Structure formats: C-alpha cells, structure tokens
Amino acid sequence: QSSNTQDIPLDKTSSKGCRDFNGGPDKTNIARVLCIDGESVDPIIIKLYDENVAVGNELKVPGASGILPKVIICEISQDNVKRQELIIDTSGEEDFYLKD
C-alpha cells in the first residue's frame, strides 16, 4: 500500500494528499494513471499524463509547455475502477514524501 503525504492540507476541501478507494491499487494489475493540471479544472481540464503502467514502475509527469503547475491531481484506476487519488503540491513550498 502506498503512503504519500505532504505536511499540510492543500486547501480546506482536501485533508490529505493521497486517498485510497476500493482497497487501493492492486500490485498484480496494470494501472491507468491520469494526471491533470490542478490549477485549471474549471472549465477546462488540461491532461498532463494519461498512460497505463505496471504498479511500482516509475513515471514522469511533464508540465504543459515544460512548466509544472503548482498542483497536480492524479487518479489511479484499474479495470475502470478508481483506486487512488493523489493531490500533489509541486510549488516547492511543501515537503512531499512517497513510499510504496
């Protein structure tokens, strides 16, 4: 099971940087990872990454025009079922810790 944390919540609607759904990712299955620019969710969604990856593999999320937004929202799904959501502050103002 993954452990992904940042020191403080990103905003009042998000109490954690990582939430598991339906038991979290299953390490035996391929996962679809969809990451979007968290600063532009209404009315336009900007996809930064949308690929299938093996659980445990490294992935790189490029920023639009080579610049990362201050917030990236990633959804991990398997067999069309949402398994995990990550809200990542990439502003450099928050520490970020990942552990699988």
PDB file of N, CA and C in Angstrom:
ATOM      1  N   GLN A   1       0.841  -1.177   0.000  1.00  0.00           N
ATOM      2  CA  GLN A   1       0.000   0.000   0.000  1.00  0.00           C
ATOM      3  C   GLN A   1       0.886   1.242   0.000  1.00  0.00           C
ATOM      4  N   SER A   2       0.458   2.252  -0.717  1.00  0.00           N
ATOM      5  CA  SER A   2       1.229   3.481  -0.857  1.00  0.00           C
ATOM      6  C   SER A   2       1.035   4.397   0.336  1.00  0.00           C
ATOM      7  N   SER A   3       2.040   5.196   0.599  1.00  0.00           N
ATOM      8  CA  SER A   3       1.946   6.249   1.610  1.00  0.00           C
ATOM      9  C   SER A   3       2.510   7.502   0.982  1.00  0.00           C
ATOM     10  N   ASN A   4       1.653   8.479   0.759  1.00  0.00           N
ATOM     11  CA  ASN A   4       2.047   9.718   0.106  1.00  0.00           C
ATOM     12  C   ASN A   4       1.530  10.866   0.945  1.00  0.00           C
ATOM     13  N   THR A   5       2.418  11.705   1.456  1.00  0.00           N
ATOM     14  CA  THR A   5       1.963  12.759   2.350  1.00  0.00           C
ATOM     15  C   THR A   5       2.669  14.069   2.066  1.00  0.00           C
ATOM     16  N   GLN A   6       1.988  15.135   2.442  1.00  0.00           N
ATOM     17  CA  GLN A   6       2.587  16.452   2.499  1.00  0.00           C
ATOM     18  C   GLN A   6       2.267  16.993   3.878  1.00  0.00           C
ATOM     19  N   ASP A   7       3.056  17.960   4.336  1.00  0.00           N
ATOM     20  CA  ASP A   7       2.963  18.421   5.713  1.00  0.00           C
ATOM     21  C   ASP A   7       1.625  19.047   6.082  1.00  0.00           C
ATOM     22  N   ILE A   8       1.015  19.802   5.177  1.00  0.00           N
ATOM     23  CA  ILE A   8      -0.262  20.438   5.487  1.00  0.00           C
ATOM     24  C   ILE A   8      -1.233  20.212   4.342  1.00  0.00           C
ATOM     25  N   PRO A   9      -2.530  20.299   4.611  1.00  0.00           N
ATOM     26  CA  PRO A   9      -3.505  20.156   3.526  1.00  0.00           C
ATOM     27  C   PRO A   9      -3.320  21.240   2.470  1.00  0.00           C
ATOM     28  N   LEU A  10      -3.655  20.902   1.228  1.00  0.00           N
ATOM     29  CA  LEU A  10      -3.539  21.876   0.143  1.00  0.00           C
ATOM     30  C   LEU A  10      -4.592  22.964   0.264  1.00  0.00           C
ATOM     31  N   ASP A  11      -5.786  22.607   0.700  1.00  0.00           N
ATOM     32  CA  ASP A  11      -6.852  23.584   0.889  1.00  0.00           C
ATOM     33  C   ASP A  11      -7.888  22.981   1.829  1.00  0.00           C
ATOM     34  N   LYS A  12      -8.935  23.706   2.115  1.00  0.00           N
ATOM     35  CA  LYS A  12      -9.928  23.249   3.087  1.00  0.00           C
ATOM     36  C   LYS A  12     -10.741  22.059   2.595  1.00  0.00           C
ATOM     37  N   THR A  13     -10.791  21.815   1.274  1.00  0.00           N
ATOM     38  CA  THR A  13     -11.557  20.697   0.755  1.00  0.00           C
ATOM     39  C   THR A  13     -10.728  19.425   0.668  1.00  0.00           C
ATOM     40  N   SER A  14      -9.429  19.517   0.872  1.00  0.00           N
ATOM     41  CA  SER A  14      -8.555  18.362   0.740  1.00  0.00           C
ATOM     42  C   SER A  14      -7.779  18.146   2.027  1.00  0.00           C
ATOM     43  N   SER A  15      -8.142  17.120   2.783  1.00  0.00           N
ATOM     44  CA  SER A  15      -7.467  16.902   4.057  1.00  0.00           C
ATOM     45  C   SER A  15      -6.229  16.034   3.915  1.00  0.00           C
ATOM     46  N   LYS A  16      -6.051  15.353   2.788  1.00  0.00           N
ATOM     47  CA  LYS A  16      -4.882  14.503   2.592  1.00  0.00           C
ATOM     48  C   LYS A  16      -4.423  14.594   1.143  1.00  0.00           C
ATOM     49  N   GLY A  17      -3.144  14.356   0.920  1.00  0.00           N
ATOM     50  CA  GLY A  17      -2.592  14.362  -0.417  1.00  0.00           C
ATOM     51  C   GLY A  17      -2.844  13.070  -1.167  1.00  0.00           C
ATOM     52  N   CYS A  18      -3.230  11.996  -0.449  1.00  0.00           N
ATOM     53  CA  CYS A  18      -3.450  10.700  -1.070  1.00  0.00           C
ATOM     54  C   CYS A  18      -4.649  10.024  -0.427  1.00  0.00           C
ATOM     55  N   ARG A  19      -5.573   9.539  -1.264  1.00  0.00           N
ATOM     56  CA  ARG A  19      -6.724   8.797  -0.756  1.00  0.00           C
ATOM     57  C   ARG A  19      -6.876   7.506  -1.543  1.00  0.00           C
ATOM     58  N   ASP A  20      -7.041   6.399  -0.833  1.00  0.00           N
ATOM     59  CA  ASP A  20      -7.312   5.124  -1.475  1.00  0.00           C
ATOM     60  C   ASP A  20      -8.811   4.922  -1.617  1.00  0.00           C
ATOM     61  N   PHE A  21      -9.207   4.265  -2.709  1.00  0.00           N
ATOM     62  CA  PHE A  21     -10.594   3.903  -2.962  1.00  0.00           C
ATOM     63  C   PHE A  21     -10.637   2.425  -3.307  1.00  0.00           C
ATOM     64  N   ASN A  22     -11.686   1.736  -2.918  1.00  0.00           N
ATOM     65  CA  ASN A  22     -11.884   0.335  -3.283  1.00  0.00           C
ATOM     66  C   ASN A  22     -10.663  -0.529  -2.982  1.00  0.00           C
ATOM     67  N   GLY A  23     -10.045  -0.302  -1.830  1.00  0.00           N
ATOM     68  CA  GLY A  23      -8.900  -1.116  -1.406  1.00  0.00           C
ATOM     69  C   GLY A  23      -7.551  -0.643  -1.905  1.00  0.00           C
ATOM     70  N   GLY A  24      -7.512   0.437  -2.657  1.00  0.00           N
ATOM     71  CA  GLY A  24      -6.239   0.947  -3.179  1.00  0.00           C
ATOM     72  C   GLY A  24      -5.758   0.122  -4.367  1.00  0.00           C
ATOM     73  N   PRO A  25      -4.618   0.510  -4.956  1.00  0.00           N
ATOM     74  CA  PRO A  25      -4.102  -0.199  -6.127  1.00  0.00           C
ATOM     75  C   PRO A  25      -3.720  -1.643  -5.809  1.00  0.00           C
ATOM     76  N   ASP A  26      -4.046  -2.541  -6.718  1.00  0.00           N
ATOM     77  CA  ASP A  26      -3.675  -3.945  -6.632  1.00  0.00           C
ATOM     78  C   ASP A  26      -2.342  -4.105  -7.357  1.00  0.00           C
ATOM     79  N   LYS A  27      -1.321  -4.544  -6.661  1.00  0.00           N
ATOM     80  CA  LYS A  27       0.022  -4.609  -7.240  1.00  0.00           C
ATOM     81  C   LYS A  27       0.154  -5.626  -8.368  1.00  0.00           C
ATOM     82  N   THR A  28      -0.828  -6.493  -8.556  1.00  0.00           N
ATOM     83  CA  THR A  28      -0.729  -7.507  -9.607  1.00  0.00           C
ATOM     84  C   THR A  28      -1.315  -7.039 -10.936  1.00  0.00           C
ATOM     85  N   ASN A  29      -1.941  -5.879 -10.962  1.00  0.00           N
ATOM     86  CA  ASN A  29      -2.597  -5.393 -12.181  1.00  0.00           C
ATOM     87  C   ASN A  29      -1.912  -4.155 -12.746  1.00  0.00           C
ATOM     88  N   ILE A  30      -2.119  -3.950 -14.028  1.00  0.00           N
ATOM     89  CA  ILE A  30      -1.707  -2.711 -14.682  1.00  0.00           C
ATOM     90  C   ILE A  30      -2.656  -1.607 -14.214  1.00  0.00           C
ATOM     91  N   ALA A  31      -2.133  -0.405 -14.027  1.00  0.00           N
ATOM     92  CA  ALA A  31      -2.948   0.720 -13.576  1.00  0.00           C
ATOM     93  C   ALA A  31      -2.947   1.817 -14.639  1.00  0.00           C
ATOM     94  N   ARG A  32      -4.086   2.463 -14.795  1.00  0.00           N
ATOM     95  CA  ARG A  32      -4.164   3.652 -15.637  1.00  0.00           C
ATOM     96  C   ARG A  32      -3.924   4.849 -14.726  1.00  0.00           C
ATOM     97  N   VAL A  33      -2.991   5.701 -15.115  1.00  0.00           N
ATOM     98  CA  VAL A  33      -2.684   6.909 -14.350  1.00  0.00           C
ATOM     99  C   VAL A  33      -3.062   8.105 -15.210  1.00  0.00           C
ATOM    100  N   LEU A  34      -3.982   8.906 -14.696  1.00  0.00           N
ATOM    101  CA  LEU A  34      -4.425  10.123 -15.368  1.00  0.00           C
ATOM    102  C   LEU A  34      -4.088  11.297 -14.463  1.00  0.00           C
ATOM    103  N   CYS A  35      -3.228  12.191 -14.923  1.00  0.00           N
ATOM    104  CA  CYS A  35      -2.846  13.369 -14.149  1.00  0.00           C
ATOM    105  C   CYS A  35      -3.267  14.618 -14.906  1.00  0.00           C
ATOM    106  N   ILE A  36      -3.831  15.563 -14.151  1.00  0.00           N
ATOM    107  CA  ILE A  36      -4.280  16.817 -14.749  1.00  0.00           C
ATOM    108  C   ILE A  36      -3.682  17.999 -13.992  1.00  0.00           C
ATOM    109  N   ASP A  37      -3.694  19.135 -14.639  1.00  0.00           N
ATOM    110  CA  ASP A  37      -3.272  20.392 -14.030  1.00  0.00           C
ATOM    111  C   ASP A  37      -4.337  20.792 -13.015  1.00  0.00           C
ATOM    112  N   GLY A  38      -3.996  20.778 -11.738  1.00  0.00           N
ATOM    113  CA  GLY A  38      -4.952  21.081 -10.682  1.00  0.00           C
ATOM    114  C   GLY A  38      -5.342  22.540 -10.594  1.00  0.00           C
ATOM    115  N   GLU A  39      -4.650  23.384 -11.320  1.00  0.00           N
ATOM    116  CA  GLU A  39      -4.982  24.810 -11.321  1.00  0.00           C
ATOM    117  C   GLU A  39      -6.004  25.168 -12.391  1.00  0.00           C
ATOM    118  N   SER A  40      -6.257  24.252 -13.320  1.00  0.00           N
ATOM    119  CA  SER A  40      -7.155  24.583 -14.435  1.00  0.00           C
ATOM    120  C   SER A  40      -8.253  23.532 -14.580  1.00  0.00           C
ATOM    121  N   VAL A  41      -8.976  23.265 -13.494  1.00  0.00           N
ATOM    122  CA  VAL A  41     -10.003  22.227 -13.551  1.00  0.00           C
ATOM    123  C   VAL A  41     -11.381  22.749 -13.945  1.00  0.00           C
ATOM    124  N   ASP A  42     -11.563  24.043 -13.999  1.00  0.00           N
ATOM    125  CA  ASP A  42     -12.875  24.568 -14.357  1.00  0.00           C
ATOM    126  C   ASP A  42     -12.708  25.828 -15.193  1.00  0.00           C
ATOM    127  N   PRO A  43     -13.187  25.922 -16.384  1.00  0.00           N
ATOM    128  CA  PRO A  43     -13.995  24.941 -17.108  1.00  0.00           C
ATOM    129  C   PRO A  43     -13.171  24.011 -17.985  1.00  0.00           C
ATOM    130  N   ILE A  44     -11.862  24.221 -18.077  1.00  0.00           N
ATOM    131  CA  ILE A  44     -11.023  23.429 -18.979  1.00  0.00           C
ATOM    132  C   ILE A  44     -10.105  22.524 -18.164  1.00  0.00           C
ATOM    133  N   ILE A  45     -10.034  21.246 -18.539  1.00  0.00           N
ATOM    134  CA  ILE A  45      -9.128  20.304 -17.892  1.00  0.00           C
ATOM    135  C   ILE A  45      -7.926  20.103 -18.811  1.00  0.00           C
ATOM    136  N   ILE A  46      -6.723  20.273 -18.260  1.00  0.00           N
ATOM    137  CA  ILE A  46      -5.501  20.067 -19.036  1.00  0.00           C
ATOM    138  C   ILE A  46      -4.854  18.767 -18.582  1.00  0.00           C
ATOM    139  N   LYS A  47      -4.840  17.761 -19.484  1.00  0.00           N
ATOM    140  CA  LYS A  47      -4.201  16.487 -19.183  1.00  0.00           C
ATOM    141  C   LYS A  47      -2.692  16.647 -19.269  1.00  0.00           C
ATOM    142  N   LEU A  48      -2.009  16.144 -18.252  1.00  0.00           N
ATOM    143  CA  LEU A  48      -0.555  16.152 -18.257  1.00  0.00           C
ATOM    144  C   LEU A  48       0.008  14.760 -18.530  1.00  0.00           C
ATOM    145  N   TYR A  49      -0.760  13.723 -18.135  1.00  0.00           N
ATOM    146  CA  TYR A  49      -0.296  12.345 -18.275  1.00  0.00           C
ATOM    147  C   TYR A  49      -1.514  11.436 -18.326  1.00  0.00           C
ATOM    148  N   ASP A  50      -1.527  10.474 -19.236  1.00  0.00           N
ATOM    149  CA  ASP A  50      -2.623   9.508 -19.331  1.00  0.00           C
ATOM    150  C   ASP A  50      -2.072   8.244 -19.978  1.00  0.00           C
ATOM    151  N   GLU A  51      -1.575   7.342 -19.142  1.00  0.00           N
ATOM    152  CA  GLU A  51      -0.933   6.121 -19.631  1.00  0.00           C
ATOM    153  C   GLU A  51      -1.248   4.950 -18.712  1.00  0.00           C
ATOM    154  N   ASN A  52      -1.078   3.737 -19.233  1.00  0.00           N
ATOM    155  CA  ASN A  52      -1.148   2.528 -18.426  1.00  0.00           C
ATOM    156  C   ASN A  52       0.263   2.171 -17.984  1.00  0.00           C
ATOM    157  N   VAL A  53       0.422   1.857 -16.707  1.00  0.00           N
ATOM    158  CA  VAL A  53       1.732   1.498 -16.165  1.00  0.00           C
ATOM    159  C   VAL A  53       1.581   0.317 -15.208  1.00  0.00           C
ATOM    160  N   ALA A  54       2.661  -0.439 -15.047  1.00  0.00           N
ATOM    161  CA  ALA A  54       2.690  -1.504 -14.050  1.00  0.00           C
ATOM    162  C   ALA A  54       2.877  -0.866 -12.683  1.00  0.00           C
ATOM    163  N   VAL A  55       2.153  -1.364 -11.694  1.00  0.00           N
ATOM    164  CA  VAL A  55       2.275  -0.839 -10.338  1.00  0.00           C
ATOM    165  C   VAL A  55       3.722  -1.031  -9.882  1.00  0.00           C
ATOM    166  N   GLY A  56       4.308   0.028  -9.333  1.00  0.00           N
ATOM    167  CA  GLY A  56       5.695   0.006  -8.889  1.00  0.00           C
ATOM    168  C   GLY A  56       6.666   0.613  -9.886  1.00  0.00           C
ATOM    169  N   ASN A  57       6.232   0.785 -11.145  1.00  0.00           N
ATOM    170  CA  ASN A  57       7.095   1.405 -12.148  1.00  0.00           C
ATOM    171  C   ASN A  57       7.145   2.911 -11.958  1.00  0.00           C
ATOM    172  N   GLU A  58       8.233   3.507 -12.430  1.00  0.00           N
ATOM    173  CA  GLU A  58       8.396   4.958 -12.377  1.00  0.00           C
ATOM    174  C   GLU A  58       7.639   5.597 -13.532  1.00  0.00           C
ATOM    175  N   LEU A  59       7.094   6.781 -13.264  1.00  0.00           N
ATOM    176  CA  LEU A  59       6.501   7.551 -14.343  1.00  0.00           C
ATOM    177  C   LEU A  59       6.885   9.012 -14.167  1.00  0.00           C
ATOM    178  N   LYS A  60       6.911   9.718 -15.265  1.00  0.00           N
ATOM    179  CA  LYS A  60       7.254  11.136 -15.249  1.00  0.00           C
ATOM    180  C   LYS A  60       6.084  11.923 -15.799  1.00  0.00           C
ATOM    181  N   VAL A  61       5.677  12.942 -15.054  1.00  0.00           N
ATOM    182  CA  VAL A  61       4.566  13.793 -15.462  1.00  0.00           C
ATOM    183  C   VAL A  61       5.143  15.095 -16.000  1.00  0.00           C
ATOM    184  N   PRO A  62       5.082  15.297 -17.313  1.00  0.00           N
ATOM    185  CA  PRO A  62       5.588  16.550 -17.872  1.00  0.00           C
ATOM    186  C   PRO A  62       4.587  17.674 -17.669  1.00  0.00           C
ATOM    187  N   GLY A  63       5.079  18.873 -17.510  1.00  0.00           N
ATOM    188  CA  GLY A  63       4.199  20.027 -17.427  1.00  0.00           C
ATOM    189  C   GLY A  63       3.858  20.530 -18.811  1.00  0.00           C
ATOM    190  N   ALA A  64       2.717  21.178 -18.931  1.00  0.00           N
ATOM    191  CA  ALA A  64       2.375  21.815 -20.198  1.00  0.00           C
ATOM    192  C   ALA A  64       3.414  22.892 -20.478  1.00  0.00           C
ATOM    193  N   SER A  65       3.932  22.939 -21.667  1.00  0.00           N
ATOM    194  CA  SER A  65       4.979  23.892 -22.049  1.00  0.00           C
ATOM    195  C   SER A  65       6.234  23.737 -21.204  1.00  0.00           C
ATOM    196  N   GLY A  66       6.448  22.538 -20.613  1.00  0.00           N
ATOM    197  CA  GLY A  66       7.656  22.284 -19.844  1.00  0.00           C
ATOM    198  C   GLY A  66       7.650  22.838 -18.436  1.00  0.00           C
ATOM    199  N   ILE A  67       6.555  23.453 -18.008  1.00  0.00           N
ATOM    200  CA  ILE A  67       6.474  24.036 -16.669  1.00  0.00           C
ATOM    201  C   ILE A  67       5.395  23.303 -15.884  1.00  0.00           C
ATOM    202  N   LEU A  68       5.747  22.820 -14.689  1.00  0.00           N
ATOM    203  CA  LEU A  68       4.757  22.144 -13.861  1.00  0.00           C
ATOM    204  C   LEU A  68       3.798  23.147 -13.236  1.00  0.00           C
ATOM    205  N   PRO A  69       2.519  22.785 -13.153  1.00  0.00           N
ATOM    206  CA  PRO A  69       1.584  23.642 -12.416  1.00  0.00           C
ATOM    207  C   PRO A  69       1.865  23.532 -10.923  1.00  0.00           C
ATOM    208  N   LYS A  70       1.296  24.404 -10.126  1.00  0.00           N
ATOM    209  CA  LYS A  70       1.511  24.366  -8.677  1.00  0.00           C
ATOM    210  C   LYS A  70       0.833  23.167  -8.026  1.00  0.00           C
ATOM    211  N   VAL A  71      -0.209  22.632  -8.655  1.00  0.00           N
ATOM    212  CA  VAL A  71      -0.923  21.469  -8.132  1.00  0.00           C
ATOM    213  C   VAL A  71      -1.186  20.489  -9.277  1.00  0.00           C
ATOM    214  N   ILE A  72      -0.890  19.202  -9.034  1.00  0.00           N
ATOM    215  CA  ILE A  72      -1.193  18.136  -9.983  1.00  0.00           C
ATOM    216  C   ILE A  72      -2.148  17.173  -9.282  1.00  0.00           C
ATOM    217  N   ILE A  73      -3.218  16.807  -9.977  1.00  0.00           N
ATOM    218  CA  ILE A  73      -4.165  15.827  -9.449  1.00  0.00           C
ATOM    219  C   ILE A  73      -4.052  14.572 -10.324  1.00  0.00           C
ATOM    220  N   CYS A  74      -3.755  13.434  -9.672  1.00  0.00           N
ATOM    221  CA  CYS A  74      -3.626  12.169 -10.396  1.00  0.00           C
ATOM    222  C   CYS A  74      -4.652  11.173  -9.879  1.00  0.00           C
ATOM    223  N   GLU A  75      -5.267  10.456 -10.811  1.00  0.00           N
ATOM    224  CA  GLU A  75      -6.204   9.396 -10.464  1.00  0.00           C
ATOM    225  C   GLU A  75      -5.634   8.089 -10.987  1.00  0.00           C
ATOM    226  N   ILE A  76      -5.562   7.087 -10.105  1.00  0.00           N
ATOM    227  CA  ILE A  76      -5.085   5.766 -10.476  1.00  0.00           C
ATOM    228  C   ILE A  76      -6.299   4.844 -10.515  1.00  0.00           C
ATOM    229  N   SER A  77      -6.489   4.160 -11.640  1.00  0.00           N
ATOM    230  CA  SER A  77      -7.617   3.238 -11.762  1.00  0.00           C
ATOM    231  C   SER A  77      -7.131   1.915 -12.335  1.00  0.00           C
ATOM    232  N   GLN A  78      -7.868   0.862 -12.014  1.00  0.00           N
ATOM    233  CA  GLN A  78      -7.596  -0.469 -12.544  1.00  0.00           C
ATOM    234  C   GLN A  78      -8.934  -1.083 -12.937  1.00  0.00           C
ATOM    235  N   ASP A  79      -9.001  -1.665 -14.133  1.00  0.00           N
ATOM    236  CA  ASP A  79     -10.237  -2.254 -14.640  1.00  0.00           C
ATOM    237  C   ASP A  79     -11.395  -1.263 -14.554  1.00  0.00           C
ATOM    238  N   ASN A  80     -11.124  -0.001 -14.893  1.00  0.00           N
ATOM    239  CA  ASN A  80     -12.113   1.084 -14.890  1.00  0.00           C
ATOM    240  C   ASN A  80     -12.697   1.371 -13.512  1.00  0.00           C
ATOM    241  N   VAL A  81     -11.967   1.031 -12.454  1.00  0.00           N
ATOM    242  CA  VAL A  81     -12.391   1.305 -11.078  1.00  0.00           C
ATOM    243  C   VAL A  81     -11.351   2.228 -10.440  1.00  0.00           C
ATOM    244  N   LYS A  82     -11.802   3.356  -9.912  1.00  0.00           N
ATOM    245  CA  LYS A  82     -10.898   4.294  -9.251  1.00  0.00           C
ATOM    246  C   LYS A  82     -10.306   3.641  -8.009  1.00  0.00           C
ATOM    247  N   ARG A  83      -8.962   3.628  -7.920  1.00  0.00           N
ATOM    248  CA  ARG A  83      -8.271   3.001  -6.797  1.00  0.00           C
ATOM    249  C   ARG A  83      -7.563   3.994  -5.890  1.00  0.00           C
ATOM    250  N   GLN A  84      -7.101   5.113  -6.448  1.00  0.00           N
ATOM    251  CA  GLN A  84      -6.355   6.075  -5.649  1.00  0.00           C
ATOM    252  C   GLN A  84      -6.410   7.442  -6.305  1.00  0.00           C
ATOM    253  N   GLU A  85      -6.374   8.484  -5.469  1.00  0.00           N
ATOM    254  CA  GLU A  85      -6.305   9.857  -5.955  1.00  0.00           C
ATOM    255  C   GLU A  85      -5.183  10.563  -5.202  1.00  0.00           C
ATOM    256  N   LEU A  86      -4.346  11.240  -5.956  1.00  0.00           N
ATOM    257  CA  LEU A  86      -3.232  11.995  -5.382  1.00  0.00           C
ATOM    258  C   LEU A  86      -3.401  13.464  -5.724  1.00  0.00           C
ATOM    259  N   ILE A  87      -3.254  14.307  -4.731  1.00  0.00           N
ATOM    260  CA  ILE A  87      -3.238  15.751  -4.952  1.00  0.00           C
ATOM    261  C   ILE A  87      -1.849  16.201  -4.521  1.00  0.00           C
ATOM    262  N   ILE A  88      -1.056  16.630  -5.491  1.00  0.00           N
ATOM    263  CA  ILE A  88       0.362  16.896  -5.259  1.00  0.00           C
ATOM    264  C   ILE A  88       0.658  18.376  -5.426  1.00  0.00           C
ATOM    265  N   ASP A  89       1.189  18.990  -4.378  1.00  0.00           N
ATOM    266  CA  ASP A  89       1.613  20.389  -4.419  1.00  0.00           C
ATOM    267  C   ASP A  89       3.042  20.410  -4.947  1.00  0.00           C
ATOM    268  N   THR A  90       3.228  20.942  -6.157  1.00  0.00           N
ATOM    269  CA  THR A  90       4.550  20.990  -6.778  1.00  0.00           C
ATOM    270  C   THR A  90       5.144  22.404  -6.751  1.00  0.00           C
ATOM    271  N   SER A  91       4.596  23.252  -5.898  1.00  0.00           N
ATOM    272  CA  SER A  91       5.054  24.643  -5.839  1.00  0.00           C
ATOM    273  C   SER A  91       6.446  24.776  -5.234  1.00  0.00           C
ATOM    274  N   GLY A  92       6.890  23.731  -4.524  1.00  0.00           N
ATOM    275  CA  GLY A  92       8.174  23.816  -3.827  1.00  0.00           C
ATOM    276  C   GLY A  92       8.034  24.376  -2.431  1.00  0.00           C
ATOM    277  N   GLU A  93       6.805  24.734  -2.051  1.00  0.00           N
ATOM    278  CA  GLU A  93       6.557  25.297  -0.727  1.00  0.00           C
ATOM    279  C   GLU A  93       6.221  24.233   0.316  1.00  0.00           C
ATOM    280  N   GLU A  94       5.972  22.995  -0.113  1.00  0.00           N
ATOM    281  CA  GLU A  94       5.618  21.902   0.782  1.00  0.00           C
ATOM    282  C   GLU A  94       6.551  20.719   0.563  1.00  0.00           C
ATOM    283  N   ASP A  95       6.947  20.033   1.665  1.00  0.00           N
ATOM    284  CA  ASP A  95       7.692  18.787   1.541  1.00  0.00           C
ATOM    285  C   ASP A  95       6.750  17.711   1.074  1.00  0.00           C
ATOM    286  N   PHE A  96       7.276  16.750   0.341  1.00  0.00           N
ATOM    287  CA  PHE A  96       6.451  15.661  -0.200  1.00  0.00           C
ATOM    288  C   PHE A  96       7.189  14.351   0.006  1.00  0.00           C
ATOM    289  N   TYR A  97       6.512  13.356   0.534  1.00  0.00           N
ATOM    290  CA  TYR A  97       7.120  12.062   0.836  1.00  0.00           C
ATOM    291  C   TYR A  97       6.340  10.945   0.162  1.00  0.00           C
ATOM    292  N   LEU A  98       7.047  10.039  -0.519  1.00  0.00           N
ATOM    293  CA  LEU A  98       6.417   8.906  -1.185  1.00  0.00           C
ATOM    294  C   LEU A  98       7.012   7.612  -0.644  1.00  0.00           C
ATOM    295  N   LYS A  99       6.161   6.617  -0.432  1.00  0.00           N
ATOM    296  CA  LYS A  99       6.640   5.302  -0.022  1.00  0.00           C
ATOM    297  C   LYS A  99       5.665   4.268  -0.542  1.00  0.00           C
ATOM    298  N   ASP A 100       6.177   3.263  -1.278  1.00  0.00           N
ATOM    299  CA  ASP A 100       5.349   2.140  -1.745  1.00  0.00           C
ATOM    300  C   ASP A 100       5.777   0.884  -1.049  1.00  0.00           C
TER     301      ASP A 100
END
